Every structure is written in C-alpha cells, then in structure tokens.
CSV table of C-alpha atoms in Angstrom, one decimal:
chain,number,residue,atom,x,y,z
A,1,UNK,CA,-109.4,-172.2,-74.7
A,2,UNK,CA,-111.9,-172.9,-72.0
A,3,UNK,CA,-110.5,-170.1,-69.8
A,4,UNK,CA,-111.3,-167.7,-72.8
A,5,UNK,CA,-114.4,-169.2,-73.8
A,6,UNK,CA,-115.5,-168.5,-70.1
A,7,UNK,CA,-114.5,-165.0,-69.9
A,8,UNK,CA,-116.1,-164.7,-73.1
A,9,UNK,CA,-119.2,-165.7,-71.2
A,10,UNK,CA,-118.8,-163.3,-68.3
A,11,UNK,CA,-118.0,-160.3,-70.2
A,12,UNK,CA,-121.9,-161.5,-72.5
A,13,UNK,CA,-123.3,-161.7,-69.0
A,14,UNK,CA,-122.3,-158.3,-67.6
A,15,UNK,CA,-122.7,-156.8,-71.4
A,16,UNK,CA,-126.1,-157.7,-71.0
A,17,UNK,CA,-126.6,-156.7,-67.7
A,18,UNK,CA,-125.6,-153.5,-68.4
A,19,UNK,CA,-127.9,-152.8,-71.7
A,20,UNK,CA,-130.3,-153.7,-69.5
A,21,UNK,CA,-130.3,-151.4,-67.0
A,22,UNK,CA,-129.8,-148.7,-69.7
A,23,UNK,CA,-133.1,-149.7,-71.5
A,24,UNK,CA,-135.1,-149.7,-68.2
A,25,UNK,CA,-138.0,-147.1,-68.3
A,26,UNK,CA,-136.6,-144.0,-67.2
A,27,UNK,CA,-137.8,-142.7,-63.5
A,28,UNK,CA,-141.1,-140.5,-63.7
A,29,UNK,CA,-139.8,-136.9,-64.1
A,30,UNK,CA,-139.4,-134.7,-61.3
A,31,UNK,CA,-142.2,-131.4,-61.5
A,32,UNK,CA,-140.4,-128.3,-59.9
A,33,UNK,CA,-142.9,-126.7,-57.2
A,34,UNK,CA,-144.3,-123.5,-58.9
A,35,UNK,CA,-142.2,-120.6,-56.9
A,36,UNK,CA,-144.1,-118.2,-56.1
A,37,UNK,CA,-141.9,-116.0,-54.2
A,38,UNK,CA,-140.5,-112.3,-55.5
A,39,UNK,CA,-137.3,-112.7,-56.9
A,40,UNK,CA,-135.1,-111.7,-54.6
A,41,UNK,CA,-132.0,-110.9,-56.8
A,42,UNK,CA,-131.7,-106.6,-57.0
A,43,UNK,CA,-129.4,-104.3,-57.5
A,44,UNK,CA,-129.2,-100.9,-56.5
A,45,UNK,CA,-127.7,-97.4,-58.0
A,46,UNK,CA,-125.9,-95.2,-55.6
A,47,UNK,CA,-124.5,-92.0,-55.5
A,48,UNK,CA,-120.6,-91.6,-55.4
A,49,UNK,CA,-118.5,-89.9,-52.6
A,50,UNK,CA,-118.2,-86.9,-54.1
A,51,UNK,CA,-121.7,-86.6,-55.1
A,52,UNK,CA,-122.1,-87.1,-58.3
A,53,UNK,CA,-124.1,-90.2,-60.2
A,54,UNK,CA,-122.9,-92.7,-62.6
A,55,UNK,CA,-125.3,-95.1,-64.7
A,56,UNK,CA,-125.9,-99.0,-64.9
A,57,UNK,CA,-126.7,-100.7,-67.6
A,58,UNK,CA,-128.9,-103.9,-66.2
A,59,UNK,CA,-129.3,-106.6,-69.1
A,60,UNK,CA,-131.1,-110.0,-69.0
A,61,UNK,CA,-132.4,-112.3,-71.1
A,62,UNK,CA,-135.6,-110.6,-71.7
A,63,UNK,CA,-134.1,-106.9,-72.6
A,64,UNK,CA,-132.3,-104.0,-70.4
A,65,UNK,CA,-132.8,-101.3,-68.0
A,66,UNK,CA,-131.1,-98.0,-67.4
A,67,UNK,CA,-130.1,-96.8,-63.7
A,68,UNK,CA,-129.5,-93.0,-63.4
A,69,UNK,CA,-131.4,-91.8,-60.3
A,70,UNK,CA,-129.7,-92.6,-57.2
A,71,UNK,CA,-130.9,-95.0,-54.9
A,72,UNK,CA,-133.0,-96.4,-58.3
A,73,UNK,CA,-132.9,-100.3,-58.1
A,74,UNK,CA,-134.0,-103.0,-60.6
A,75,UNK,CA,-134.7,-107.4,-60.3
A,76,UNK,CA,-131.9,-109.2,-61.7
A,77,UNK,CA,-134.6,-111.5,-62.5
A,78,UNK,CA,-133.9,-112.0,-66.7
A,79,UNK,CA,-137.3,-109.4,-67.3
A,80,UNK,CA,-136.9,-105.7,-68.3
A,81,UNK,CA,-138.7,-104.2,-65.2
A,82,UNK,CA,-139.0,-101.1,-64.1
A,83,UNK,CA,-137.2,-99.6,-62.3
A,84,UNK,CA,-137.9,-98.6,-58.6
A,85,UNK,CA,-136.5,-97.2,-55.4
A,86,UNK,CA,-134.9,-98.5,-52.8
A,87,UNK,CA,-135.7,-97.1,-49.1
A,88,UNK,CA,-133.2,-96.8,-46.5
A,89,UNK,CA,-134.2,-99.8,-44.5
A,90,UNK,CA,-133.9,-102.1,-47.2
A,91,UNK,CA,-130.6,-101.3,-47.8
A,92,UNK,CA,-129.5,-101.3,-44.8
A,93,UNK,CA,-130.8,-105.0,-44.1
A,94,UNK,CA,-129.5,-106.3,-47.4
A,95,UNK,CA,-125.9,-104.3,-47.5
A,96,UNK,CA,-125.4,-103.3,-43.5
A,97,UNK,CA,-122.3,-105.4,-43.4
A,98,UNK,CA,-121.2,-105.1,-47.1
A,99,UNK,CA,-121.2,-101.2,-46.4
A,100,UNK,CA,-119.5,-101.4,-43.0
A,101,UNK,CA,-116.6,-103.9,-45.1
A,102,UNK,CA,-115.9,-100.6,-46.8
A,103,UNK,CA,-112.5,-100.0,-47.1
A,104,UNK,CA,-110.6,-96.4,-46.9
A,105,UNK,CA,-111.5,-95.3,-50.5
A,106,UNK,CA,-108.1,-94.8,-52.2
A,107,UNK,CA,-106.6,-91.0,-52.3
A,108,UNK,CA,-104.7,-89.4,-54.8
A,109,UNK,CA,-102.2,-86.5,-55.2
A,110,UNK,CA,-100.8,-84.8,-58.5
A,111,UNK,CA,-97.3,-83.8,-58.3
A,112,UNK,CA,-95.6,-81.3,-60.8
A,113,UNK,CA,-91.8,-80.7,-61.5
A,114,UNK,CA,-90.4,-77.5,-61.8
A,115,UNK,CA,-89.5,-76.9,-65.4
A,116,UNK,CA,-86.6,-78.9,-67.6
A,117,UNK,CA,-85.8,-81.1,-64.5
A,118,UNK,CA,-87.0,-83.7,-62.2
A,119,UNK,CA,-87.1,-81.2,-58.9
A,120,UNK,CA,-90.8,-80.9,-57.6
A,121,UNK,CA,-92.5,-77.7,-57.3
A,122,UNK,CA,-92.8,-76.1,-53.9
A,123,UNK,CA,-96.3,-76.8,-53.6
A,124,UNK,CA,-95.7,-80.5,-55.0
A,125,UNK,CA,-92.3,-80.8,-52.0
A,126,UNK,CA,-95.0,-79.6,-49.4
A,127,UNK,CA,-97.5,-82.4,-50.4
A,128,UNK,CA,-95.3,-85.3,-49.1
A,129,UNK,CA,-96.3,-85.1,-45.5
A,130,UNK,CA,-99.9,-85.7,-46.6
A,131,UNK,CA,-98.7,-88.7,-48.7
A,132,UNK,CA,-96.9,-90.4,-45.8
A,133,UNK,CA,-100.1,-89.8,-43.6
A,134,UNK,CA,-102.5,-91.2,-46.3
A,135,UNK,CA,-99.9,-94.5,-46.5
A,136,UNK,CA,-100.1,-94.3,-42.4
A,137,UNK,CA,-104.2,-94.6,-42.2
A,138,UNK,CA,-104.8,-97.4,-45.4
A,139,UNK,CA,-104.8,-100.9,-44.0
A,140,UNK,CA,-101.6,-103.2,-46.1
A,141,UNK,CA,-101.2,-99.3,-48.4
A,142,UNK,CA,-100.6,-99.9,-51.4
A,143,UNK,CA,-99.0,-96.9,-54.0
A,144,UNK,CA,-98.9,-96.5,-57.6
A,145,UNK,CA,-96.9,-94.1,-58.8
A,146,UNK,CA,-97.8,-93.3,-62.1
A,147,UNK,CA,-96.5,-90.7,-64.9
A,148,UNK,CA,-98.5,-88.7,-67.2
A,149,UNK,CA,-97.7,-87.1,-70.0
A,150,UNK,CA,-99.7,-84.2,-72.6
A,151,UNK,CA,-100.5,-84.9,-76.4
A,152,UNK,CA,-96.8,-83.3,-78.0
A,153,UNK,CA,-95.2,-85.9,-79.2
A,154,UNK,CA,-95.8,-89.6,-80.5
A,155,UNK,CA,-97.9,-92.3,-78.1
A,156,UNK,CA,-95.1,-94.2,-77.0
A,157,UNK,CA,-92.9,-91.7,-76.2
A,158,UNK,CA,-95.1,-90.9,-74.2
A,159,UNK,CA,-94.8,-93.9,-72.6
A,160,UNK,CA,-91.5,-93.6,-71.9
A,161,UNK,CA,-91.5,-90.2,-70.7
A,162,UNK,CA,-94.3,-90.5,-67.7
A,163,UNK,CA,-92.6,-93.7,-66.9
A,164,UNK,CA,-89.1,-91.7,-66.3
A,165,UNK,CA,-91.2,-88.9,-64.2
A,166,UNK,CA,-92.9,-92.1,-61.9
A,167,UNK,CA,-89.1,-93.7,-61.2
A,168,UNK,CA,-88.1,-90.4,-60.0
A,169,UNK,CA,-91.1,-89.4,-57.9
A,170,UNK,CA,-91.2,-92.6,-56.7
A,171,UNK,CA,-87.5,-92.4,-55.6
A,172,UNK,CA,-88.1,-88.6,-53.7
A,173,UNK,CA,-90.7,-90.5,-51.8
A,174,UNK,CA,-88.8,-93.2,-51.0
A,175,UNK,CA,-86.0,-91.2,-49.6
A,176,UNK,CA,-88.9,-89.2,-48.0
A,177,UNK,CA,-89.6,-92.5,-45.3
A,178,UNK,CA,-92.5,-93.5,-46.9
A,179,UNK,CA,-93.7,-97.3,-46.0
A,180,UNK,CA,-96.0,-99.7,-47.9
A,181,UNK,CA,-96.9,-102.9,-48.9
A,182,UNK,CA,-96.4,-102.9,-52.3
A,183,UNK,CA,-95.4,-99.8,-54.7
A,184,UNK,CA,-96.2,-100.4,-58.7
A,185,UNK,CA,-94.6,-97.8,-60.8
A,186,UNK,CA,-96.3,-97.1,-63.9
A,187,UNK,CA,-96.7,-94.7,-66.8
A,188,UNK,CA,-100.4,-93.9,-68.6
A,189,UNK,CA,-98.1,-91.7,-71.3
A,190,UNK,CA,-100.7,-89.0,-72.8
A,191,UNK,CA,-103.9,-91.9,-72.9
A,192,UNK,CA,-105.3,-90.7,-69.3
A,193,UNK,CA,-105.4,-87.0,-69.5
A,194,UNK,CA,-106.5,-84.6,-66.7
A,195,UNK,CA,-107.5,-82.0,-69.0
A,196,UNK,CA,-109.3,-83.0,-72.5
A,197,UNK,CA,-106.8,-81.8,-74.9
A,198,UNK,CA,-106.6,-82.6,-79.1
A,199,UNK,CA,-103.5,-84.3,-80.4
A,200,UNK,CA,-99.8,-82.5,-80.3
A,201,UNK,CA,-100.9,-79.8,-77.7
A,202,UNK,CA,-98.3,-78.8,-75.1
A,203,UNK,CA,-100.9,-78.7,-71.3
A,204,UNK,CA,-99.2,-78.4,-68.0
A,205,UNK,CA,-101.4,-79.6,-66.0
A,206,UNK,CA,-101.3,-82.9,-68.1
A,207,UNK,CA,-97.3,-83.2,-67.1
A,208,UNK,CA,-98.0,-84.9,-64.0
A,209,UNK,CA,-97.1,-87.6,-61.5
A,210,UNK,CA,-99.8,-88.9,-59.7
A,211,UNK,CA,-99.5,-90.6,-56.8
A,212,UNK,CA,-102.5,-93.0,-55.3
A,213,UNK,CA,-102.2,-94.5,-51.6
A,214,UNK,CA,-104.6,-97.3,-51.8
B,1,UNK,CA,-70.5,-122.9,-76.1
B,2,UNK,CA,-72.9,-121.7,-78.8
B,3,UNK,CA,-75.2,-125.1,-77.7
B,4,UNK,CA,-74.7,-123.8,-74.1
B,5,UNK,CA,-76.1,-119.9,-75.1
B,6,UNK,CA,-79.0,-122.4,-77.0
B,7,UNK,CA,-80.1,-124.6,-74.6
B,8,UNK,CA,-79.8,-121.4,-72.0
B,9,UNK,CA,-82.5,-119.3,-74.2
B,10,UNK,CA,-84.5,-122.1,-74.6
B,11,UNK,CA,-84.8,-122.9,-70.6
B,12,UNK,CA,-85.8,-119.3,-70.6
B,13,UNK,CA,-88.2,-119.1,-72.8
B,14,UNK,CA,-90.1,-122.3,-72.0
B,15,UNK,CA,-89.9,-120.9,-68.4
B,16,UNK,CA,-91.8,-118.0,-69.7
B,17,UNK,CA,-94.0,-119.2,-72.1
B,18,UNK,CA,-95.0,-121.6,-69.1
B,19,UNK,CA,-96.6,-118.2,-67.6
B,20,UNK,CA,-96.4,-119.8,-63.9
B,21,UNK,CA,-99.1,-118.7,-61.2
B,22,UNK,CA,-96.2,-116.8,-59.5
B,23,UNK,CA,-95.3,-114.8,-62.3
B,24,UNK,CA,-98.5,-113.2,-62.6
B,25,UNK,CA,-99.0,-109.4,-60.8
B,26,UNK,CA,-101.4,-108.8,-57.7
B,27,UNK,CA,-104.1,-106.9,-59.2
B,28,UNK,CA,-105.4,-106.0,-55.5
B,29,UNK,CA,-105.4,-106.7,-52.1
B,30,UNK,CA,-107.5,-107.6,-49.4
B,31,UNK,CA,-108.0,-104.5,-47.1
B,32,UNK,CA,-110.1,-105.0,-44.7
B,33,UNK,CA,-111.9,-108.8,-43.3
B,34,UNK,CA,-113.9,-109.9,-40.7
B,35,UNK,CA,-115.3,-113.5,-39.8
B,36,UNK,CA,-114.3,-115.9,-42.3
B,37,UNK,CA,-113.1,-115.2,-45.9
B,38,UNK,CA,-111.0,-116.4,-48.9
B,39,UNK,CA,-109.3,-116.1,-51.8
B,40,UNK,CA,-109.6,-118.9,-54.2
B,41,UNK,CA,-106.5,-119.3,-56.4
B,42,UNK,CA,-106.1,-122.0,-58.7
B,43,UNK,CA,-108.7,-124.4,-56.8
B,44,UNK,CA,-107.1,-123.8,-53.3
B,45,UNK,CA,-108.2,-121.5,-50.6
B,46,UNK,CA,-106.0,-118.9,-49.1
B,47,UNK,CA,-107.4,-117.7,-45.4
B,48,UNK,CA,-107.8,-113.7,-46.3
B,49,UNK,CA,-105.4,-111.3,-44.6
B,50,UNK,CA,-105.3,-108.0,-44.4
B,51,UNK,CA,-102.6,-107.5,-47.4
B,52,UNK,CA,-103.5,-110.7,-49.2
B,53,UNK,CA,-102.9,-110.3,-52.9
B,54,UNK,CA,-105.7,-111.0,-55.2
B,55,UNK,CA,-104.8,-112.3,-58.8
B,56,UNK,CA,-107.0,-112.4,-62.1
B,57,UNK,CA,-108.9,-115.7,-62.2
B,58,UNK,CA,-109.2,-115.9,-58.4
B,59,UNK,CA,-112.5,-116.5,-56.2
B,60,UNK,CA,-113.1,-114.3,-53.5
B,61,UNK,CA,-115.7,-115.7,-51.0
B,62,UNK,CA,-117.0,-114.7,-47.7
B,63,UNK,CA,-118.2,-117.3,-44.4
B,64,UNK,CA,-122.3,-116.9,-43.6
B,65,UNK,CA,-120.4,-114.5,-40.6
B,66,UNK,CA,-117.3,-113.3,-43.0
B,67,UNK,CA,-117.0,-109.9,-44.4
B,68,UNK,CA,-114.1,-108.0,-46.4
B,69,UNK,CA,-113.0,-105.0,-48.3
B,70,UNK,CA,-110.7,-105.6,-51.8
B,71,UNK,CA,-109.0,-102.5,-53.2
B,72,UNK,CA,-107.9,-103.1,-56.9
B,73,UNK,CA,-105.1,-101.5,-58.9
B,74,UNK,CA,-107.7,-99.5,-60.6
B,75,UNK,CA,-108.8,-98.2,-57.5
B,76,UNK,CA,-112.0,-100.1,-57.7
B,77,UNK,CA,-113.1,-100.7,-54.2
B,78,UNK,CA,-115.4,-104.0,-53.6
B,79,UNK,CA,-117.0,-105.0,-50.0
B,80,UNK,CA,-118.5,-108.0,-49.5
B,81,UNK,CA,-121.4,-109.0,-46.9
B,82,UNK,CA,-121.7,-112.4,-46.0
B,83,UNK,CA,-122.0,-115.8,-47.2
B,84,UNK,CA,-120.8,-113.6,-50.8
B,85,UNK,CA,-119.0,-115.0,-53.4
B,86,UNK,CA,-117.3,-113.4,-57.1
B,87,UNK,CA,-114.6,-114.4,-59.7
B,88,UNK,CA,-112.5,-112.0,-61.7
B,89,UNK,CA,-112.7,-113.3,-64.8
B,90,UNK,CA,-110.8,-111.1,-66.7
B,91,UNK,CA,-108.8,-107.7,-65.5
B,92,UNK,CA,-106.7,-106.0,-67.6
B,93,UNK,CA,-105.6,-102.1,-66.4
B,94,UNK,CA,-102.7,-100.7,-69.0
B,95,UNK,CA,-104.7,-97.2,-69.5
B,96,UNK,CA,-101.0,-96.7,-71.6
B,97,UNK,CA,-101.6,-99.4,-74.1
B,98,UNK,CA,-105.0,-98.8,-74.5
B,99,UNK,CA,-105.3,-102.5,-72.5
B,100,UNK,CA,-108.5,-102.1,-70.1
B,101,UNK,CA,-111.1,-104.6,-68.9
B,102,UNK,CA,-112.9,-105.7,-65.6
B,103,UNK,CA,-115.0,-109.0,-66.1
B,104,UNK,CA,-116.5,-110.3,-63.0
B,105,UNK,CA,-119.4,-112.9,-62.0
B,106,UNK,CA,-121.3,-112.9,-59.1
B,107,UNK,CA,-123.0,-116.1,-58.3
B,108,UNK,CA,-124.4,-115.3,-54.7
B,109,UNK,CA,-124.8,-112.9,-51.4
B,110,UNK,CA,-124.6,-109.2,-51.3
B,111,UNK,CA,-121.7,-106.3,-52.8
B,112,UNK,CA,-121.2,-103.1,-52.9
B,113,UNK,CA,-118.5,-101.4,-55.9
B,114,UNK,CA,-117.3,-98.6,-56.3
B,115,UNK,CA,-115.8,-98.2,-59.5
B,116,UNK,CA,-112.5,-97.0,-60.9
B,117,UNK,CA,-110.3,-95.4,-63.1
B,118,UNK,CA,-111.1,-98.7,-65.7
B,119,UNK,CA,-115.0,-97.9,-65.6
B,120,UNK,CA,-113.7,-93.7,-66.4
B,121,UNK,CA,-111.5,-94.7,-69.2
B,122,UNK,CA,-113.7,-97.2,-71.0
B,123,UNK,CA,-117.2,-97.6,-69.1
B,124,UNK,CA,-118.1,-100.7,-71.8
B,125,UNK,CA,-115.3,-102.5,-70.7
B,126,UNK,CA,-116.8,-103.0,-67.2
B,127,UNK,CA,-119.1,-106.1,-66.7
B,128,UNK,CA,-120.7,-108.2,-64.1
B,129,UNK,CA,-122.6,-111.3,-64.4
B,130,UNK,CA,-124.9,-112.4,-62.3
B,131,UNK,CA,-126.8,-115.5,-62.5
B,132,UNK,CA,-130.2,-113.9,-63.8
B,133,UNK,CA,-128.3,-111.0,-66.1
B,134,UNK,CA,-125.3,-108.7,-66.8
B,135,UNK,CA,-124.8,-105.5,-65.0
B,136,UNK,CA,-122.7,-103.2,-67.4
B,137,UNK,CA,-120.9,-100.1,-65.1
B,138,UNK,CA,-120.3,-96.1,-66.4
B,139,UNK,CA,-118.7,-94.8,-63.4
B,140,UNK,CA,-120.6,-95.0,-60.3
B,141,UNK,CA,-120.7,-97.0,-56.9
B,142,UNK,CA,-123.8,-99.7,-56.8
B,143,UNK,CA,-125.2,-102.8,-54.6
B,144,UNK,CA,-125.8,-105.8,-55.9
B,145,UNK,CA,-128.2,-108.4,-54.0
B,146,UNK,CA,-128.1,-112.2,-55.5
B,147,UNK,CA,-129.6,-115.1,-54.1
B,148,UNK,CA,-129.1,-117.8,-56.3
C-alpha cells in the first residue's frame, strides 16, 4: 500500500512536471530573412535531335506557361512569368555536365516479313549487321523487340499477333550473334501505329517488328 | 491430395499477391556514370553501374562530383548533373493495353530529358514535379534547373 501510494506520488510529480513544461510561453517566433535573390529554379525548352520542337506545359501555383520556341525558358518559381531565352552560356554553366552525361540516344529499326510467313524481307535480312553494331556501341544495350500490328481485326488479337512476330524476330536475331544485357519482347498490337490509319484497315507498313537497341 | 493441390495454390497466390521487390521489371538502366551516384531502392542505396537496373518507386541521385545517364524502356533518355536528385513515382509503358504514365519529382540540381515513346502516345500522361510547380511534357527534350 505504501509502495503504491508512493508511485502514485511520483507519477503526480512527473505528471505535473510535464504539463508544465507544455504550458510554458512558447519561444518568440523565428522571422525568415526577406530573400531577396532571383529565384534560381528554370527550366529550359530545347530542340530535339532530329530538329523538330515539342512543347512544355510549366504550371505553378499561381497559373501556367507554354514553351514552344526552342531554347525558351521559364522560373519554376509558383508565378506565371513570361517566358524568356536562354543564351548559350547559361546553359552551358547550369547543364555542361548534365549534357555531357548524355547517353547514346536509343536507335531503332523496322523489320518486315515476307508475306504469309515469318521469313524477313531481303532488305529487313540485310539490316542485322547494323543491329549487332548498334548493340556493340550502347553501353549495358538493352533491346526491345516489339510487334506491331494494322487495324484488321479485334484489339487483342492484335495483341497476340505482334507478340508472335517479336518471339520470332527476336529468335533470327538471337541466332544472328547478337549480345545484350537485357532483351524484353513485347507486342503494342494495332495501339502504336506507324501510319495513322481508321479502324479494320489492312497497312503494310503497320505489320512490323521494331527493334530498339537502347 | 486435394488439401495438398489447396495449400499448393494458396502458397502461390500469397507469394504473388505479396508483389515482392524482385518480382518487379527493370524499367531502365543506368548507362552511363561518372563520380558518385545511386539508385535508391526501397530506402537502401545501390552504388550505380553501368547496367544497373532502375525500378518504379526508386531514387536516383548524383554526388556534388557524380554525373549519369538512365535510358528507360520508353526510350526516355535522362542525364543528371551533379549534386541531382529524382524519384519515379509512377511509370507505367503497355502502349498495347492502353497502360501509359511517367510521374517523376525533382527535388534538386540540374536534368536534361529527352522524352519518349510515352510522351508520343499520350503527351498528358507525362509529369514532373518540382518543388515550386509541375512541368507537363508533349514530346520534346528540355533542362530543368532546381535549387531547392
């Protein structure tokens, strides 16, 4: 009884302690120095390898911004801005080592079977030199080998279809000595068309295997 | 026997319902590093290597000397300056099933992307957040300077 009538006492004690020290006055609030500096956050539109240029969409809290000229940049600083451009220098202080990270920008090749069968075309069977060489000059290669289909004929059949032509590409370039670090085989069945076609419309140059060396 | 087949396709299916880090696919690799850099999966750093794979979820982060080029499955291409770091928080590339997304954050240092076939197939699926606003990508090959 005295044992718990002391315990009793303690936990009071530290009980009280501890309201205590959570009704002290809180410390006087920090104030932030005003910062005056330009914000420092950008980014920048470029033009692509081949040329052509794309668009960014740049939103914040405060409304967004459209990029469509190249070398156009905007502040990621939460405001609408406008936009402005970005000289050489600038981008070569900021990005220099970012740029020079660059890897090999992946390659791709479209191979075609001659019809009712899975034997390439001639000009498909004289591409796999280049293939191997592209796999010979990508650091850790990696290929896809992925089958494409037209619009005849229901979506996942498709499927199925540009999945049979990948297994057997991937196979000829197997055989052919090719070496990489990883192969995926895939198929994008008619939803990734090379040529823009309606529904249920036969295109050759749909029918394709396309192989990327990554 | 029958309990045997039972307690067989129920091992399998909690093994797969677990969805285990190891089961998931590489949806890029490392391609090119210099100085110090890492990949970030599930907490713990992995020392990048030319061939590292790189999985949804991960963090990919460069030294203040580090630099290094990621290649994803899409054929997005991503190089990173120094002292750099970005999480995929969501990639999803099935062009086949219609399955396409490409969610990243950056939270500091200095990129360049070139986009990929995800950005060509559905441009509004591409996003990247940075700590001061969203950068939405339609096909092209941009910088991106943060310092948070």
């Amino acid at each position: 009884m005295i044992r718990n009538l002391k315990t009793g006492f303690v936990v009071c004690a530290v009980l009280l302690v501890a309201m205590g020290c959570a009704t002290a006055p809180p410390p006087p609030p920090v104030v932030p120095a005003p910062v005056a500096q330009a914000p420092k956050s950008y980014v920048v539109l470029m033009e692509n390898a081949d040329g052509t240029v794309g668009r960014l969409a740049v939103s914040g809290a405060k409304g967004e911004v459209l990029l469509n000229q190249p070398r156009s940049g905007v502040d990621l600083d939460g405001t609408a801005s406008t936009p402005y451009t970005v000289d050489e220098n600038r981008i070569n202080r900021d990005f220099g080592e970012a740029l020079a990270a660059q890897p090999p920008l992946p390659v791709s090749f479209m191979l075609y079977y001659k019809a009712g069968g899975t034997v390439l075309t001639d000009e498909s069977q004289a591409l796999i030199p280049a293939i191997l060489d592209a796999a010979r000059n990508h650091p850790a290669p990696d290929v896809s080998v992925i089958g494409h289909t037209d619009t005849v004929g229901n979506t996942e059949a498709n499927e199925k279809l540009g999945l049979q032509r990948a297994q057997s590409v991937a196979e000829i370039i197997k055989k052919a000595g090719l070496q990489v670090h990883d192969l995926t085989i895939a198929s994008h069945g008619e939803k990734n068309l090379l040529v823009a076609t309606p529904d249920n419309t036969p295109e050759p140059k749909n029918r394709r295997v396309e192989i990327t060396v990554r | 026997m029958k309990t045997m087949t039972r307690f067989i396709i129920v091992l399998i299916l909690l093994i797969l319902t677990g969805s285990p880090a190891w089961a998931q696919d590489a949806i890029g690799f490392v391609k090119t590093v210099s100085g110090s850099a890492a990949v970030i999966d599930a907490g713990k750093p992995i020392k990048a290597q030319v061939g590292t794979p790189i999985k949804m979820g991960n963090t990919l982060n460069t030294g203040p000397k580090g630099a290094m080029g990621i290649t994803f499955k899409d054929n997005t291409v991503m190089s990173f300056g120094p002292d750099t770091e970005l999480t995929v928080d969501e990639y999803l590339y099935a062009p086949g099933k219609d399955d396409l997304k490409f969610g990243t954050s950056m939270s500091k240092g200095s990129l360049q992307v070139v986009s990929g076939v995800i950005a060509k197939l559905k441009p509004q699926s591409v996003t990247m957040k940075t700590p001061t606003g969203t950068i939405g990508i339609r096909g092209t090959r941009f910088l991106v300077k943060v310092e948070p």
